[in-house]
Coordinates of C-alpha atoms in Angstrom, one line a residue:
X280 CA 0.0 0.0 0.0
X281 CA 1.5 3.4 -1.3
X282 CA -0.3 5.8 0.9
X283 CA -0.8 5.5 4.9
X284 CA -2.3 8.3 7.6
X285 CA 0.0 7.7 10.8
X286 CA -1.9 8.7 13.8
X287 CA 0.3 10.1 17.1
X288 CA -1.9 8.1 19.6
X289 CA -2.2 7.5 23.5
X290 CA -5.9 6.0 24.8
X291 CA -5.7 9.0 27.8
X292 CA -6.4 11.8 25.2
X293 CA -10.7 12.5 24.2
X294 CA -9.4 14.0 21.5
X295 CA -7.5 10.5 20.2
X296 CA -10.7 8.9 20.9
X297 CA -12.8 11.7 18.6
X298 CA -10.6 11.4 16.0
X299 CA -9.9 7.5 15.0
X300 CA -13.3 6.8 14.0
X301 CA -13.5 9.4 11.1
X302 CA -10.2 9.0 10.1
X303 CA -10.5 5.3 10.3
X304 CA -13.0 5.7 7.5
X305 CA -11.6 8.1 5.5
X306 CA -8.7 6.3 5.5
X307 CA -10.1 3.2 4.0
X308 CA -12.2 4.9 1.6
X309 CA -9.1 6.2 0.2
X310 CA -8.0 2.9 -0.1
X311 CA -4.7 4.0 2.1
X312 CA -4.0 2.5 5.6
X313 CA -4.0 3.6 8.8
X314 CA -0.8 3.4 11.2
X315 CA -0.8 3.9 14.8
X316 CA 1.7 5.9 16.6
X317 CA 2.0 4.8 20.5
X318 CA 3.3 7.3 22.6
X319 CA 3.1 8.6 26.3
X320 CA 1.4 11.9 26.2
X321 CA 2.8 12.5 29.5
X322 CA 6.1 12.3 28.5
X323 CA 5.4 14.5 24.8
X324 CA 4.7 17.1 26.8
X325 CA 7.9 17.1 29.3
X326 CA 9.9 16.6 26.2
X327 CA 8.1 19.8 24.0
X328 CA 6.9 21.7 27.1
X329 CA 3.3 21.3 26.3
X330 CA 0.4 20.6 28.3
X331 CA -3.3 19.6 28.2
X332 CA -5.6 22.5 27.2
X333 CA -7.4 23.0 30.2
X334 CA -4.3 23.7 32.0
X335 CA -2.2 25.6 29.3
X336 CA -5.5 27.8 28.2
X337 CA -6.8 28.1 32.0
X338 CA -5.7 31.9 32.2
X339 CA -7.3 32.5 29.0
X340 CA -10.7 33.9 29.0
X341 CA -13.0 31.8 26.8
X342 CA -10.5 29.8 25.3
X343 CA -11.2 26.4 27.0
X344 CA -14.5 27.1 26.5
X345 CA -14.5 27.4 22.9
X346 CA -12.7 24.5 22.8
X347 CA -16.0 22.9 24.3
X348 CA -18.1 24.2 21.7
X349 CA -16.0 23.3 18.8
X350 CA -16.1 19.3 20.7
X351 CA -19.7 19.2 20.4
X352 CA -19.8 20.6 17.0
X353 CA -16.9 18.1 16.3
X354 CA -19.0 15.0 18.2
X355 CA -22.5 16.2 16.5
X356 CA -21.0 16.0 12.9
X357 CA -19.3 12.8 13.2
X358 CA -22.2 10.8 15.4
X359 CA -19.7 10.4 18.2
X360 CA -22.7 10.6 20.6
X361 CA -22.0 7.3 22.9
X362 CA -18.7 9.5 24.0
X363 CA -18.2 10.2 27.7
X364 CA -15.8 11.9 29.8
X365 CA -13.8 9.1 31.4
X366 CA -14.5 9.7 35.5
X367 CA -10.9 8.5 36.2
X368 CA -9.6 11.3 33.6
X369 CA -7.1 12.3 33.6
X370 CA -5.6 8.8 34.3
X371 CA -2.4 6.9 34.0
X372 CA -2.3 5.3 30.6
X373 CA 1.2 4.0 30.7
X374 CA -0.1 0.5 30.9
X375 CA -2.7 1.2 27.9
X376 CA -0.1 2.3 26.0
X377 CA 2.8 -0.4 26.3
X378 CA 0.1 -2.7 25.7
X379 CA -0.4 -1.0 22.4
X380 CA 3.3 -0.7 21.4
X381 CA 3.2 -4.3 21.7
X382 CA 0.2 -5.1 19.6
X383 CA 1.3 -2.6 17.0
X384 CA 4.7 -5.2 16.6
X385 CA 2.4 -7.9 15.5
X386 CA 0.2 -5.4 13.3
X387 CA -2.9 -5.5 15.3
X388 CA -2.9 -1.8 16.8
X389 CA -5.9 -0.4 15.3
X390 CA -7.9 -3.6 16.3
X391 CA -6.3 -3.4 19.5
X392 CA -7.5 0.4 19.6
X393 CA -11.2 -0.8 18.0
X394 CA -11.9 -2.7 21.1
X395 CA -10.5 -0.8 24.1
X396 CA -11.8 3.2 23.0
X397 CA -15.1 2.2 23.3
X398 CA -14.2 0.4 26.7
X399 CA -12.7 3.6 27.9
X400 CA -14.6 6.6 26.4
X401 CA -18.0 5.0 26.6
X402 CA -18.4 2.8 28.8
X403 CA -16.1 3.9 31.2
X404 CA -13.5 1.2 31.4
X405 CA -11.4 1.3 35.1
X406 CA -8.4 2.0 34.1
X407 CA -6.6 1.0 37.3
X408 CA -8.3 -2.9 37.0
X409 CA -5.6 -5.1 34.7
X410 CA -8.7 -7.8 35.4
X411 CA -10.8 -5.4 33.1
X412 CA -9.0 -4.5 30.9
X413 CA -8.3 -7.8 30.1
X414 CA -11.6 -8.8 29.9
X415 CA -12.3 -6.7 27.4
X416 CA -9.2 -7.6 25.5
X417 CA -10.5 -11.4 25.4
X418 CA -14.0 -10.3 24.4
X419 CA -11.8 -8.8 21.2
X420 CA -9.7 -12.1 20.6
X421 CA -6.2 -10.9 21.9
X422 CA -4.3 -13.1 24.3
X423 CA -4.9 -10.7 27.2
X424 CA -2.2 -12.4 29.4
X425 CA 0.5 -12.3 27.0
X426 CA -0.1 -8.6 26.4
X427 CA -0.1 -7.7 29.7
X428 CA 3.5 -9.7 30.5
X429 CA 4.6 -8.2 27.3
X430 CA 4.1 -4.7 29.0
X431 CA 6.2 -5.4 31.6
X432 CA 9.3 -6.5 28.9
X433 CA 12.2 -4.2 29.3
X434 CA 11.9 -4.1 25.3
X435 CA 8.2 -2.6 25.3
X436 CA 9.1 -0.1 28.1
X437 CA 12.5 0.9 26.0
X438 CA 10.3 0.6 22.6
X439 CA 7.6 2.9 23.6
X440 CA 9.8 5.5 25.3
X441 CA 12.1 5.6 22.2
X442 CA 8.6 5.6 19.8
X443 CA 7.7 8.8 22.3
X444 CA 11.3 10.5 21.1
X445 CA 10.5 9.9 18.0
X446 CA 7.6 11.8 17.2
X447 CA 9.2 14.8 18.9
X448 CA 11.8 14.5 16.7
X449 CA 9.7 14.8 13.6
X450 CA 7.9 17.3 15.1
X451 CA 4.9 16.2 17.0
X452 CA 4.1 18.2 19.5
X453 CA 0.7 16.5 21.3
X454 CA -2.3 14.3 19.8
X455 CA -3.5 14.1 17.4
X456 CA -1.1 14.8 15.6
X457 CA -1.4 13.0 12.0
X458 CA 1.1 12.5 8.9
X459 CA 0.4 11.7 5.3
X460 CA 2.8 9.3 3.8
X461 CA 2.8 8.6 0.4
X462 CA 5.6 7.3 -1.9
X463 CA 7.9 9.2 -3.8
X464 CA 6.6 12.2 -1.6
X465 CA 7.5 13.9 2.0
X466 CA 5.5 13.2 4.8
X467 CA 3.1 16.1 5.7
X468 CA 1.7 16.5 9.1
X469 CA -1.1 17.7 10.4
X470 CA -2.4 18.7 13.6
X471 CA -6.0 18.8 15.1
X472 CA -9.1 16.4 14.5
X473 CA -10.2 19.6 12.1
X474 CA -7.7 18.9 9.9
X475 CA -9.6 15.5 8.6
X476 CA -10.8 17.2 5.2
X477 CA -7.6 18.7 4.5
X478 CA -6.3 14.9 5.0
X479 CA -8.8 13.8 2.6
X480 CA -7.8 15.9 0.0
X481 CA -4.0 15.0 0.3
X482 CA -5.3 11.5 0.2
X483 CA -7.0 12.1 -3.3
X484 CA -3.7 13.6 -4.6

C-alpha cells in the first residue's frame, strides 16, 4: 500500500478517541492505511513543554470554553454521541499504552484500539483494574495475558519510550497529531481532529 495516515496516539487523550473513528474511515475509503503511533502523552509534553488545554489555556478567558463548543460541533458532525468523559480522567495510561506498542509489533494496533476506545470513552472502562481490561481484550480475541507480560518486557518499556522521542523529533508536538505518507513524496503533518478534510484531500492527490 503506497499511501498511509500515521496517527500520534495515547488512549488517555478524548481527542484520540474523537478522531480514530472518522479517520478510520476516510482512510479506507481512500484505499490508504491507517498506522498507529504509541506514545506517552505525559512524556510528549515534558519533552516539547506542552500541556493539556485546560491547564495551558486556563488563564485565558474563553479559550477552554471554545474549545468545548467546537467538541460538540466536532462530536454532533461525526455521530460520536455514545462519548463520555472518562471519570478517572485524567488517568495513568502507561499500561494502555505499552500494551499498544506491543500489539502494533504484531500489526494489530488499530484492532487493538477498535476494542478498548469504546471500553474507555464510553463505557467507562477502570483503568486502574488489569482484570478489566483484560476482559475486554478477550472479548476482542487478543491473548490478554500475554499482552499484559509483554508490557512489563524491558523491550516494550524501551520501545515505547524511544517511539515517544521519536515523534518529537519529527515534530509532533501533542495528539492528534497526524502525517500523510505517500511514496515518492514527503511526509506532511497535520495537527487537530479539524484537519480531517484537508487529510482527505492530500489522500486524493
Amino acid at each position: 500500500m503506497t499511501k498511509r495516515v500515521e496517527l500520534v496516539f495515547d488512549f488517555v487523550s478524548p481527542n484520540a478517541y474523537l478522531v480514530f473513528w472518522p479517520l478510520r474511515d476516510l482512510v479506507a475509503k481512500a484505499g490508504a492505511q491507517l498506522v498507529l503511533l504509541p506514545v506517552f502523552l505525559a512524556g510528549m509534553h515534558k519533552l516539547t513543554g506542552n500541556a493539556p488545554p485546560m491547564i495551558r489555556d486556563a488563564e485565558v478567558k474563553g479559550k477552554n470554553e471554545y474549545a468545548v463548543l467546537e467538541m460538540e460541533r466536532f462530536i454532533a458532525h461525526h455521530g460520536l454521541t455514545n462519548y463520555r468523559m472518562h471519570p478517572q480522567f485524567p488517568f495513568n495510561s502507561i499500561l494502555l499504552q505499552r500494551m499498544l506498542y506491543a500489539a502494533c509489533e504484531e500489526g494489530r494496533g488499530v484492532a487493538l484500539a477498535e476494542a478498548l476506545l469504546p471500553a474507555i470513552w464510553e463505557e467507562g472502562l477502570d483503568i486502574s483494574d488489569p482484570e478489566a481490561i483484560g476482559a475486554v481484550l478477550i472479548a476482542a480475541g487478543f491473548d490478554a495475558a500475554a499482552l499484559l507480560a509483554a508490557a512489563q518486557s524491558d523491550g516494550v518499556k524501551q520501545g515505547l519510550t524511544e517511539a515517544t522521542s521519536a515523534v518529537v523529533e519529527r515534530g509532533a508536538f501533542g495528539i492528534p497529531t497526524m502525517w500523510v505518507c505517500r511514496e515518492g513524496r514527503r511526509d506532511e503533518m497535520f495537527f487537530g481532529k479539524e484537519r480531517l478534510g484537508q487529510i482527505a484531500e492530500m489522500l486524493e492527490v
